[in-house]
Amino acid sequence: MIRIELDEPTVARTRIATSPLWEVMTSLYLLHRNPGEAPWPYTGWARHARRVLAEVPATGPARLLTIGSRAPDFLSPVPTSAAPTLAQQLAELRSTPAEVIAEQISRYHHPDDVPAWLRRFVTDRQAALDRLADGIQAYWDAAIAPWWPPMRAALDEEVLHRARTLAADGPDALLGDLHERVRWEKPVLSLVKPLEQRFEAVNQRLLLIPLIFSRGALACSTDHPEVVAVSYQARGAALLAENAPAPAASNGTDRLAVLVGRGRAQVLRALIRPATTAGLAATLQLAPSTVSEQLAALLNAGVVHRRRVGRRVLYGLEPAGLALVQLIGDEPLTASA
C-alpha cells in the first residue's frame, strides 16, 4: 500500500490532467505484468503491441520505463498542462536539466551503486534522453496511435465528469470516488499496491491523471518539488476490446434502428455514458456534422439532454432515452452521470 498524507492546501489545489506519456508507461507495465494473455479488454491490443515490440527494433529503449518498481520520475515527468500532446511531453523529457537528473537519481541510488542503464543519463545526458524519447515515439506510433482518437475522446469525457464533481461537490467527493484501488480516508490517499511506502505532501498540488492503461499500474510521482501526481483507471477502456461496438439484437433485427433510424440508434446507445460531440464522432467513426445532426433531432424529441461543463458540452440520456435503449434497444445497462 502506498499512503500519501495530504495537507489541506494540497487537497484544495487538486487538479486533473491527461498524459499520453503516462499511457505509454502504464501500457508497457500491462504487457510486462501479463507475460501470457492480457486480461479483457486489453487482449487484442496487447497481442498487437507485443508484435510491435518484437518486430520494431526502434521501440527497444521504451522498455526502460518498466525497469524496477521505483525509478526516478524524470523518466516519465508529470504533465505541465491539462492536456499535453505526446510531442510536448517528449520535448520536455528531452530537455530535462542535468541537475534534476542528478538530484532524483541520488534519491534512489548511492553514487557508487547507480545501474549502468541509469548512469548514461548522467554521463551522456542528451544522447540518453534522445534515445529514450525516440523509443517512446516509435512505440507510440505503432502500438497506441491507431487507438488514440477514441482513447482521447474517452479521457476528455472522464476529465469533464471528474471536473464537474470537483466543482460541484469539492475535492473530498472527487477523491472518495476515483477507483476501488484508490482510497481516500482523509487526510490519507492510499493506492492499493504490493509496495509499502508512505509520503507526505505539504503545500503542494495534487494532480490526478486518468489513464486507459492504468490497470497496468497505479502510478505515483512524488519527486517533483511542487506536484504530487497519482494515476487511476479511467472509464472507457472497453474501447480497446476486440469487436468493441455493441452487437445488434440477437434476433438479427435492430428494433431501435427500425424505430428511430440507424444513426440515431448508434448515438443513443453510445450516450449510455455522457459524451461530447467530438467524443461521439471518434467512438462511432462518424463525421462531427453527422453526429450534430442526430443529436439535434434527439434533443428535439426530448430523449437527450445537453449540459455545459466549462468550455465543453456533454450530452446524455433523458429517462425516455434510457428507456428506449434498455427496452427497445435490448441493452440491459444503466446510465452513468
mmCIF file of C-alpha atoms in Angstrom:
data_model
loop_
_atom_site.group_PDB
_atom_site.id
_atom_site.type_symbol
_atom_site.label_atom_id
_atom_site.label_comp_id
_atom_site.label_asym_id
_atom_site.label_seq_id
_atom_site.Cartn_x
_atom_site.Cartn_y
_atom_site.Cartn_z
ATOM 1 C CA MET A 1 0.000 0.000 0.000
ATOM 2 C CA ILE A 2 1.262 3.464 -0.882
ATOM 3 C CA ARG A 3 -0.083 6.053 1.546
ATOM 4 C CA ILE A 4 0.137 9.759 0.786
ATOM 5 C CA GLU A 5 -0.772 12.143 3.583
ATOM 6 C CA LEU A 6 -2.167 15.328 2.066
ATOM 7 C CA ASP A 7 -2.488 18.597 3.926
ATOM 8 C CA GLU A 8 -5.444 20.906 3.303
ATOM 9 C CA PRO A 9 -3.659 23.302 0.891
ATOM 10 C CA THR A 10 -2.592 20.336 -1.256
ATOM 11 C CA VAL A 11 -6.114 18.885 -1.353
ATOM 12 C CA ALA A 12 -7.552 22.314 -2.160
ATOM 13 C CA ARG A 13 -5.244 22.540 -5.196
ATOM 14 C CA THR A 14 -6.416 19.235 -6.710
ATOM 15 C CA ARG A 15 -6.394 19.294 -10.494
ATOM 16 C CA ILE A 16 -6.927 16.769 -13.311
ATOM 17 C CA ALA A 17 -4.796 16.217 -16.419
ATOM 18 C CA THR A 18 -4.287 13.639 -19.136
ATOM 19 C CA SER A 19 -0.871 12.302 -20.137
ATOM 20 C CA PRO A 20 -0.015 10.362 -23.314
ATOM 21 C CA LEU A 21 3.443 9.659 -21.856
ATOM 22 C CA TRP A 22 1.944 8.061 -18.737
ATOM 23 C CA GLU A 23 -0.304 5.986 -21.022
ATOM 24 C CA VAL A 24 2.867 4.690 -22.686
ATOM 25 C CA MET A 25 4.421 3.858 -19.318
ATOM 26 C CA THR A 26 1.415 2.006 -17.915
ATOM 27 C CA SER A 27 0.720 0.186 -21.185
ATOM 28 C CA LEU A 28 4.251 -1.218 -21.045
ATOM 29 C CA TYR A 29 3.681 -2.260 -17.436
ATOM 30 C CA LEU A 30 0.500 -4.009 -18.550
ATOM 31 C CA LEU A 31 2.497 -6.080 -21.037
ATOM 32 C CA HIS A 32 5.302 -6.669 -18.541
ATOM 33 C CA ARG A 33 2.976 -7.880 -15.780
ATOM 34 C CA ASN A 34 0.937 -10.124 -18.058
ATOM 35 C CA PRO A 35 3.552 -12.141 -19.968
ATOM 36 C CA GLY A 36 0.854 -14.519 -21.206
ATOM 37 C CA GLU A 37 -2.559 -13.344 -22.305
ATOM 38 C CA ALA A 38 -3.538 -9.852 -21.188
ATOM 39 C CA PRO A 39 -6.944 -9.521 -19.493
ATOM 40 C CA TRP A 40 -10.026 -8.164 -21.229
ATOM 41 C CA PRO A 41 -10.408 -5.531 -22.646
ATOM 42 C CA TYR A 42 -6.686 -5.316 -23.421
ATOM 43 C CA THR A 43 -6.277 -8.779 -25.003
ATOM 44 C CA GLY A 44 -6.376 -7.865 -28.688
ATOM 45 C CA TRP A 45 -4.433 -4.652 -28.213
ATOM 46 C CA ALA A 46 -1.742 -6.485 -26.197
ATOM 47 C CA ARG A 47 -1.185 -9.045 -28.957
ATOM 48 C CA HIS A 48 -0.620 -6.208 -31.398
ATOM 49 C CA ALA A 49 1.670 -4.314 -29.001
ATOM 50 C CA ARG A 50 3.812 -7.406 -28.380
ATOM 51 C CA ARG A 51 4.294 -7.817 -32.117
ATOM 52 C CA VAL A 52 5.343 -4.180 -32.298
ATOM 53 C CA LEU A 53 7.952 -4.614 -29.550
ATOM 54 C CA ALA A 54 9.238 -7.799 -31.187
ATOM 55 C CA GLU A 55 9.347 -6.540 -34.769
ATOM 56 C CA VAL A 56 10.195 -2.827 -34.466
ATOM 57 C CA PRO A 57 13.720 -2.526 -33.004
ATOM 58 C CA ALA A 58 13.364 1.251 -32.597
ATOM 59 C CA THR A 59 10.877 0.667 -29.764
ATOM 60 C CA GLY A 60 13.515 -1.036 -27.581
ATOM 61 C CA PRO A 61 14.516 1.989 -25.466
ATOM 62 C CA ALA A 62 10.896 2.470 -24.341
ATOM 63 C CA ARG A 63 11.261 -0.640 -22.181
ATOM 64 C CA LEU A 64 13.368 1.423 -19.773
ATOM 65 C CA LEU A 65 10.103 2.780 -18.382
ATOM 66 C CA THR A 66 9.353 -0.616 -16.822
ATOM 67 C CA ILE A 67 12.717 -1.246 -15.131
ATOM 68 C CA GLY A 68 12.211 -1.546 -11.388
ATOM 69 C CA SER A 69 9.173 -0.839 -9.247
ATOM 70 C CA ARG A 70 10.593 2.581 -8.312
ATOM 71 C CA ALA A 71 12.547 4.770 -10.700
ATOM 72 C CA PRO A 72 13.313 8.494 -10.920
ATOM 73 C CA ASP A 73 10.334 10.446 -12.132
ATOM 74 C CA PHE A 74 12.292 12.339 -14.773
ATOM 75 C CA LEU A 75 11.855 9.239 -16.976
ATOM 76 C CA SER A 76 8.103 9.915 -17.117
ATOM 77 C CA PRO A 77 7.612 13.522 -15.972
ATOM 78 C CA VAL A 78 4.278 14.826 -14.764
ATOM 79 C CA PRO A 79 2.250 16.763 -17.356
ATOM 80 C CA THR A 80 2.714 20.510 -17.122
ATOM 81 C CA SER A 81 -0.617 21.342 -18.741
ATOM 82 C CA ALA A 82 -4.128 19.902 -18.610
ATOM 83 C CA ALA A 83 -3.998 18.033 -21.923
ATOM 84 C CA PRO A 84 -0.469 17.887 -23.380
ATOM 85 C CA THR A 85 0.325 16.068 -26.595
ATOM 86 C CA LEU A 86 2.939 13.335 -26.664
ATOM 87 C CA ALA A 87 5.194 15.633 -28.711
ATOM 88 C CA GLN A 88 5.042 18.260 -25.976
ATOM 89 C CA GLN A 89 5.814 15.735 -23.251
ATOM 90 C CA LEU A 90 8.708 14.236 -25.193
ATOM 91 C CA ALA A 91 10.125 17.713 -25.792
ATOM 92 C CA GLU A 92 10.080 18.266 -22.026
ATOM 93 C CA LEU A 93 11.714 14.870 -21.482
ATOM 94 C CA ARG A 94 14.497 15.675 -23.950
ATOM 95 C CA SER A 95 15.221 18.983 -22.168
ATOM 96 C CA THR A 96 15.408 17.553 -18.643
ATOM 97 C CA PRO A 97 18.136 19.548 -16.826
ATOM 98 C CA ALA A 98 21.225 17.695 -15.624
ATOM 99 C CA GLU A 99 20.671 18.902 -12.053
ATOM 100 C CA VAL A 100 17.169 17.373 -11.980
ATOM 101 C CA ILE A 101 18.517 14.031 -13.161
ATOM 102 C CA ALA A 102 21.352 14.063 -10.613
ATOM 103 C CA GLU A 103 19.072 15.080 -7.748
ATOM 104 C CA GLN A 104 16.444 12.435 -8.497
ATOM 105 C CA ILE A 105 18.922 9.611 -9.062
ATOM 106 C CA SER A 106 20.502 10.364 -5.694
ATOM 107 C CA ARG A 107 17.155 9.627 -4.022
ATOM 108 C CA TYR A 108 17.204 6.062 -5.271
ATOM 109 C CA HIS A 109 20.862 5.082 -5.517
ATOM 110 C CA HIS A 110 24.173 5.618 -3.758
ATOM 111 C CA PRO A 111 26.692 7.290 -6.109
ATOM 112 C CA ASP A 112 28.717 4.072 -6.276
ATOM 113 C CA ASP A 113 25.669 1.912 -6.962
ATOM 114 C CA VAL A 114 23.919 3.594 -9.909
ATOM 115 C CA PRO A 115 22.900 0.994 -12.542
ATOM 116 C CA ALA A 116 24.675 1.263 -15.885
ATOM 117 C CA TRP A 117 21.462 1.992 -17.812
ATOM 118 C CA LEU A 118 20.673 4.889 -15.485
ATOM 119 C CA ARG A 119 24.231 6.195 -15.303
ATOM 120 C CA ARG A 120 24.051 7.007 -19.027
ATOM 121 C CA PHE A 121 21.612 9.831 -18.217
ATOM 122 C CA VAL A 122 24.424 11.429 -16.188
ATOM 123 C CA THR A 123 27.462 10.670 -18.332
ATOM 124 C CA ASP A 124 25.817 11.292 -21.732
ATOM 125 C CA ARG A 125 22.599 13.056 -20.781
ATOM 126 C CA GLN A 126 21.325 14.337 -24.131
ATOM 127 C CA ALA A 127 22.055 11.147 -26.049
ATOM 128 C CA ALA A 128 20.340 9.030 -23.391
ATOM 129 C CA LEU A 129 17.289 11.306 -23.255
ATOM 130 C CA ASP A 130 17.006 11.423 -27.041
ATOM 131 C CA ARG A 131 17.312 7.640 -27.301
ATOM 132 C CA LEU A 132 14.536 7.144 -24.747
ATOM 133 C CA ALA A 133 12.279 9.747 -26.377
ATOM 134 C CA ASP A 134 12.831 8.238 -29.834
ATOM 135 C CA GLY A 135 11.990 4.772 -28.499
ATOM 136 C CA ILE A 136 8.807 6.048 -26.868
ATOM 137 C CA GLN A 137 7.780 7.787 -30.095
ATOM 138 C CA ALA A 138 8.349 4.628 -32.151
ATOM 139 C CA TYR A 139 6.340 2.542 -29.697
ATOM 140 C CA TRP A 140 3.550 5.125 -29.607
ATOM 141 C CA ASP A 141 3.306 5.370 -33.396
ATOM 142 C CA ALA A 142 2.922 1.623 -33.872
ATOM 143 C CA ALA A 143 1.213 0.438 -30.676
ATOM 144 C CA ILE A 144 -1.005 3.259 -29.387
ATOM 145 C CA ALA A 145 -1.572 5.905 -32.076
ATOM 146 C CA PRO A 146 -4.118 3.766 -34.004
ATOM 147 C CA TRP A 147 -6.276 3.681 -30.865
ATOM 148 C CA TRP A 148 -5.599 7.227 -29.693
ATOM 149 C CA PRO A 149 -8.574 9.177 -31.174
ATOM 150 C CA PRO A 150 -11.231 7.198 -29.245
ATOM 151 C CA MET A 151 -8.913 6.968 -26.228
ATOM 152 C CA ARG A 152 -8.507 10.743 -26.206
ATOM 153 C CA ALA A 153 -12.262 11.210 -26.529
ATOM 154 C CA ALA A 154 -12.893 8.868 -23.591
ATOM 155 C CA LEU A 155 -10.281 10.665 -21.499
ATOM 156 C CA ASP A 156 -11.761 14.080 -22.346
ATOM 157 C CA GLU A 157 -15.132 12.864 -21.137
ATOM 158 C CA GLU A 158 -13.577 11.407 -17.998
ATOM 159 C CA VAL A 159 -11.945 14.745 -17.195
ATOM 160 C CA LEU A 160 -15.219 16.584 -17.760
ATOM 161 C CA HIS A 161 -17.067 14.173 -15.480
ATOM 162 C CA ARG A 162 -14.490 14.498 -12.694
ATOM 163 C CA ALA A 163 -14.223 18.262 -13.109
ATOM 164 C CA ARG A 164 -17.965 18.541 -12.656
ATOM 165 C CA THR A 165 -17.717 16.555 -9.395
ATOM 166 C CA LEU A 166 -14.814 18.703 -8.214
ATOM 167 C CA ALA A 167 -16.641 21.943 -8.969
ATOM 168 C CA ALA A 168 -19.991 20.875 -7.538
ATOM 169 C CA ASP A 169 -19.022 18.763 -4.530
ATOM 170 C CA GLY A 170 -15.383 19.541 -3.774
ATOM 171 C CA PRO A 171 -12.162 17.520 -3.665
ATOM 172 C CA ASP A 172 -13.286 15.135 -0.902
ATOM 173 C CA ALA A 173 -16.146 13.855 -3.072
ATOM 174 C CA LEU A 174 -13.808 13.533 -6.046
ATOM 175 C CA LEU A 175 -11.105 11.634 -4.158
ATOM 176 C CA GLY A 176 -13.644 9.362 -2.478
ATOM 177 C CA ASP A 177 -14.969 8.007 -5.764
ATOM 178 C CA LEU A 178 -11.973 7.587 -8.076
ATOM 179 C CA HIS A 179 -11.494 3.823 -8.124
ATOM 180 C CA GLU A 180 -11.720 0.802 -5.853
ATOM 181 C CA ARG A 181 -7.911 0.670 -5.663
ATOM 182 C CA VAL A 182 -7.630 4.362 -4.719
ATOM 183 C CA ARG A 183 -8.927 5.011 -1.204
ATOM 184 C CA TRP A 184 -9.486 8.365 0.439
ATOM 185 C CA GLU A 185 -9.511 8.302 4.237
ATOM 186 C CA LYS A 186 -8.842 11.924 4.997
ATOM 187 C CA PRO A 187 -6.057 13.031 5.145
ATOM 188 C CA VAL A 188 -4.523 9.895 3.578
ATOM 189 C CA LEU A 189 -4.875 8.884 -0.065
ATOM 190 C CA SER A 190 -3.956 5.192 -0.402
ATOM 191 C CA LEU A 191 -3.058 3.260 -3.545
ATOM 192 C CA VAL A 192 -3.619 -0.475 -3.242
ATOM 193 C CA LYS A 193 -0.297 -1.894 -4.440
ATOM 194 C CA PRO A 194 2.196 -4.544 -3.256
ATOM 195 C CA LEU A 195 4.653 -1.764 -2.318
ATOM 196 C CA GLU A 196 4.718 -0.419 1.236
ATOM 197 C CA GLN A 197 5.552 3.294 1.179
ATOM 198 C CA ARG A 198 4.405 6.465 2.868
ATOM 199 C CA PHE A 199 4.770 10.089 1.759
ATOM 200 C CA GLU A 200 3.677 13.485 2.988
ATOM 201 C CA ALA A 201 2.550 16.291 0.701
ATOM 202 C CA VAL A 202 2.757 19.708 2.325
ATOM 203 C CA ASN A 203 1.669 22.848 0.482
ATOM 204 C CA GLN A 204 1.912 21.174 -2.933
ATOM 205 C CA ARG A 205 -0.565 20.430 -5.721
ATOM 206 C CA LEU A 206 -2.334 17.100 -6.195
ATOM 207 C CA LEU A 207 -2.565 16.134 -9.851
ATOM 208 C CA LEU A 208 -4.924 13.290 -10.792
ATOM 209 C CA ILE A 209 -4.183 11.551 -14.100
ATOM 210 C CA PRO A 210 -6.872 9.248 -15.551
ATOM 211 C CA LEU A 211 -5.388 6.529 -17.749
ATOM 212 C CA ILE A 212 -6.929 3.964 -20.062
ATOM 213 C CA PHE A 213 -3.988 1.655 -19.299
ATOM 214 C CA SER A 214 -3.895 2.220 -15.540
ATOM 215 C CA ARG A 215 -4.747 -1.445 -14.971
ATOM 216 C CA GLY A 216 -1.096 -1.970 -15.828
ATOM 217 C CA ALA A 217 -0.015 0.022 -12.785
ATOM 218 C CA LEU A 218 -1.210 2.666 -10.374
ATOM 219 C CA ALA A 219 1.444 5.305 -10.905
ATOM 220 C CA CYS A 220 2.537 7.782 -8.259
ATOM 221 C CA SER A 221 5.019 10.605 -8.762
ATOM 222 C CA THR A 222 6.491 12.307 -5.695
ATOM 223 C CA ASP A 223 9.856 13.613 -6.942
ATOM 224 C CA HIS A 224 8.508 16.925 -8.242
ATOM 225 C CA PRO A 225 9.028 19.725 -5.679
ATOM 226 C CA GLU A 226 5.575 21.231 -6.246
ATOM 227 C CA VAL A 227 3.355 18.413 -7.511
ATOM 228 C CA VAL A 228 2.236 15.003 -6.264
ATOM 229 C CA ALA A 229 0.741 13.079 -9.189
ATOM 230 C CA VAL A 230 -1.445 9.984 -8.911
ATOM 231 C CA SER A 231 -2.961 7.991 -11.759
ATOM 232 C CA TYR A 232 -6.178 5.998 -11.681
ATOM 233 C CA GLN A 233 -8.153 3.799 -14.073
ATOM 234 C CA ALA A 234 -10.301 5.889 -16.387
ATOM 235 C CA ARG A 235 -13.632 4.707 -17.648
ATOM 236 C CA GLY A 236 -13.702 3.783 -21.319
ATOM 237 C CA ALA A 237 -11.031 1.067 -21.501
ATOM 238 C CA ALA A 238 -13.582 -1.174 -23.244
ATOM 239 C CA LEU A 239 -12.869 0.726 -26.457
ATOM 240 C CA LEU A 240 -9.684 -1.335 -26.738
ATOM 241 C CA ALA A 241 -11.608 -4.613 -26.812
ATOM 242 C CA GLU A 242 -11.911 -6.647 -29.945
ATOM 243 C CA ASN A 243 -15.270 -6.077 -31.638
ATOM 244 C CA ALA A 244 -15.945 -3.262 -29.172
ATOM 245 C CA PRO A 245 -19.107 -1.878 -30.849
ATOM 246 C CA ALA A 246 -22.247 -3.143 -29.222
ATOM 247 C CA PRO A 247 -23.834 -6.033 -31.145
ATOM 248 C CA ALA A 248 -27.268 -5.759 -32.660
ATOM 249 C CA ALA A 249 -30.200 -7.598 -31.147
ATOM 250 C CA SER A 250 -29.792 -11.364 -31.201
ATOM 251 C CA ASN A 251 -32.781 -11.956 -33.483
ATOM 252 C CA GLY A 252 -30.982 -10.120 -36.274
ATOM 253 C CA THR A 253 -33.342 -7.113 -36.217
ATOM 254 C CA ASP A 254 -32.174 -3.916 -34.569
ATOM 255 C CA ARG A 255 -35.523 -2.734 -33.231
ATOM 256 C CA LEU A 256 -34.133 0.594 -32.047
ATOM 257 C CA ALA A 257 -32.758 1.321 -35.533
ATOM 258 C CA VAL A 258 -36.115 0.394 -37.075
ATOM 259 C CA LEU A 259 -37.832 2.846 -34.724
ATOM 260 C CA VAL A 260 -35.519 5.874 -34.853
ATOM 261 C CA GLY A 261 -33.070 5.153 -37.665
ATOM 262 C CA ARG A 262 -29.644 3.531 -37.617
ATOM 263 C CA GLY A 263 -27.643 6.704 -36.990
ATOM 264 C CA ARG A 264 -29.788 7.884 -34.102
ATOM 265 C CA ALA A 265 -29.774 4.382 -32.616
ATOM 266 C CA GLN A 266 -25.968 4.421 -32.631
ATOM 267 C CA VAL A 267 -25.885 7.775 -30.871
ATOM 268 C CA LEU A 268 -28.468 6.730 -28.277
ATOM 269 C CA ARG A 269 -26.528 3.567 -27.396
ATOM 270 C CA ALA A 270 -23.271 5.499 -27.159
ATOM 271 C CA LEU A 271 -24.863 8.010 -24.780
ATOM 272 C CA ILE A 272 -25.259 5.385 -22.055
ATOM 273 C CA ARG A 273 -22.118 7.246 -20.949
ATOM 274 C CA PRO A 274 -22.331 11.070 -21.348
ATOM 275 C CA ALA A 275 -20.168 12.312 -24.201
ATOM 276 C CA THR A 276 -19.183 15.336 -26.239
ATOM 277 C CA THR A 277 -19.926 15.675 -29.942
ATOM 278 C CA ALA A 278 -16.244 15.084 -30.727
ATOM 279 C CA GLY A 279 -16.173 12.062 -28.415
ATOM 280 C CA LEU A 280 -19.197 10.522 -30.105
ATOM 281 C CA ALA A 281 -17.737 11.166 -33.549
ATOM 282 C CA ALA A 282 -14.473 9.431 -32.616
ATOM 283 C CA THR A 283 -16.187 6.490 -30.922
ATOM 284 C CA LEU A 284 -18.718 5.911 -33.700
ATOM 285 C CA GLN A 285 -16.309 6.846 -36.503
ATOM 286 C CA LEU A 286 -18.789 9.356 -37.904
ATOM 287 C CA ALA A 287 -18.335 12.918 -39.107
ATOM 288 C CA PRO A 288 -18.937 15.503 -36.346
ATOM 289 C CA SER A 289 -21.545 17.160 -38.568
ATOM 290 C CA THR A 290 -23.454 13.870 -38.813
ATOM 291 C CA VAL A 291 -23.356 13.413 -35.038
ATOM 292 C CA SER A 292 -24.526 17.010 -34.511
ATOM 293 C CA GLU A 293 -27.468 16.438 -36.845
ATOM 294 C CA GLN A 294 -28.505 13.274 -34.979
ATOM 295 C CA LEU A 295 -28.126 14.987 -31.595
ATOM 296 C CA ALA A 296 -30.291 17.906 -32.691
ATOM 297 C CA ALA A 297 -33.108 15.527 -33.633
ATOM 298 C CA LEU A 298 -32.796 13.578 -30.387
ATOM 299 C CA LEU A 299 -32.789 16.828 -28.373
ATOM 300 C CA ASN A 300 -35.969 17.967 -30.093
ATOM 301 C CA ALA A 301 -37.554 14.595 -29.297
ATOM 302 C CA GLY A 302 -36.748 15.047 -25.607
ATOM 303 C CA VAL A 303 -34.742 11.827 -25.257
ATOM 304 C CA VAL A 304 -31.335 13.524 -24.894
ATOM 305 C CA HIS A 305 -30.152 16.481 -22.809
ATOM 306 C CA ARG A 306 -27.126 18.749 -23.055
ATOM 307 C CA ARG A 307 -25.131 20.299 -20.200
ATOM 308 C CA ARG A 308 -22.265 22.751 -20.372
ATOM 309 C CA VAL A 309 -19.196 21.945 -18.254
ATOM 310 C CA GLY A 310 -16.614 24.713 -18.594
ATOM 311 C CA ARG A 311 -15.936 25.117 -22.306
ATOM 312 C CA ARG A 312 -17.322 21.702 -23.223
ATOM 313 C CA VAL A 313 -20.854 20.461 -23.787
ATOM 314 C CA LEU A 314 -21.802 16.984 -22.586
ATOM 315 C CA TYR A 315 -24.784 15.081 -23.972
ATOM 316 C CA GLY A 316 -26.597 12.384 -22.010
ATOM 317 C CA LEU A 317 -29.797 10.363 -21.976
ATOM 318 C CA GLU A 318 -33.069 11.622 -20.563
ATOM 319 C CA PRO A 319 -35.186 8.961 -18.806
ATOM 320 C CA ALA A 320 -37.140 8.478 -22.043
ATOM 321 C CA GLY A 321 -33.920 7.932 -23.984
ATOM 322 C CA LEU A 322 -32.648 5.445 -21.420
ATOM 323 C CA ALA A 323 -35.937 3.559 -21.626
ATOM 324 C CA LEU A 324 -35.640 3.391 -25.409
ATOM 325 C CA VAL A 325 -32.144 1.945 -25.211
ATOM 326 C CA GLN A 326 -32.988 -0.551 -22.467
ATOM 327 C CA LEU A 327 -36.430 -1.693 -23.603
ATOM 328 C CA ILE A 328 -36.341 -1.284 -27.373
ATOM 329 C CA GLY A 329 -32.613 -1.472 -27.935
ATOM 330 C CA ASP A 330 -32.144 -4.664 -25.891
ATOM 331 C CA GLU A 331 -29.375 -3.051 -23.828
ATOM 332 C CA PRO A 332 -29.591 -4.037 -20.120
ATOM 333 C CA LEU A 333 -27.482 -1.092 -18.973
ATOM 334 C CA THR A 334 -27.751 1.793 -16.556
ATOM 335 C CA ALA A 335 -26.744 5.323 -17.367
ATOM 336 C CA SER A 336 -23.812 6.966 -15.646
ATOM 337 C CA ALA A 337 -23.745 10.627 -14.751
#
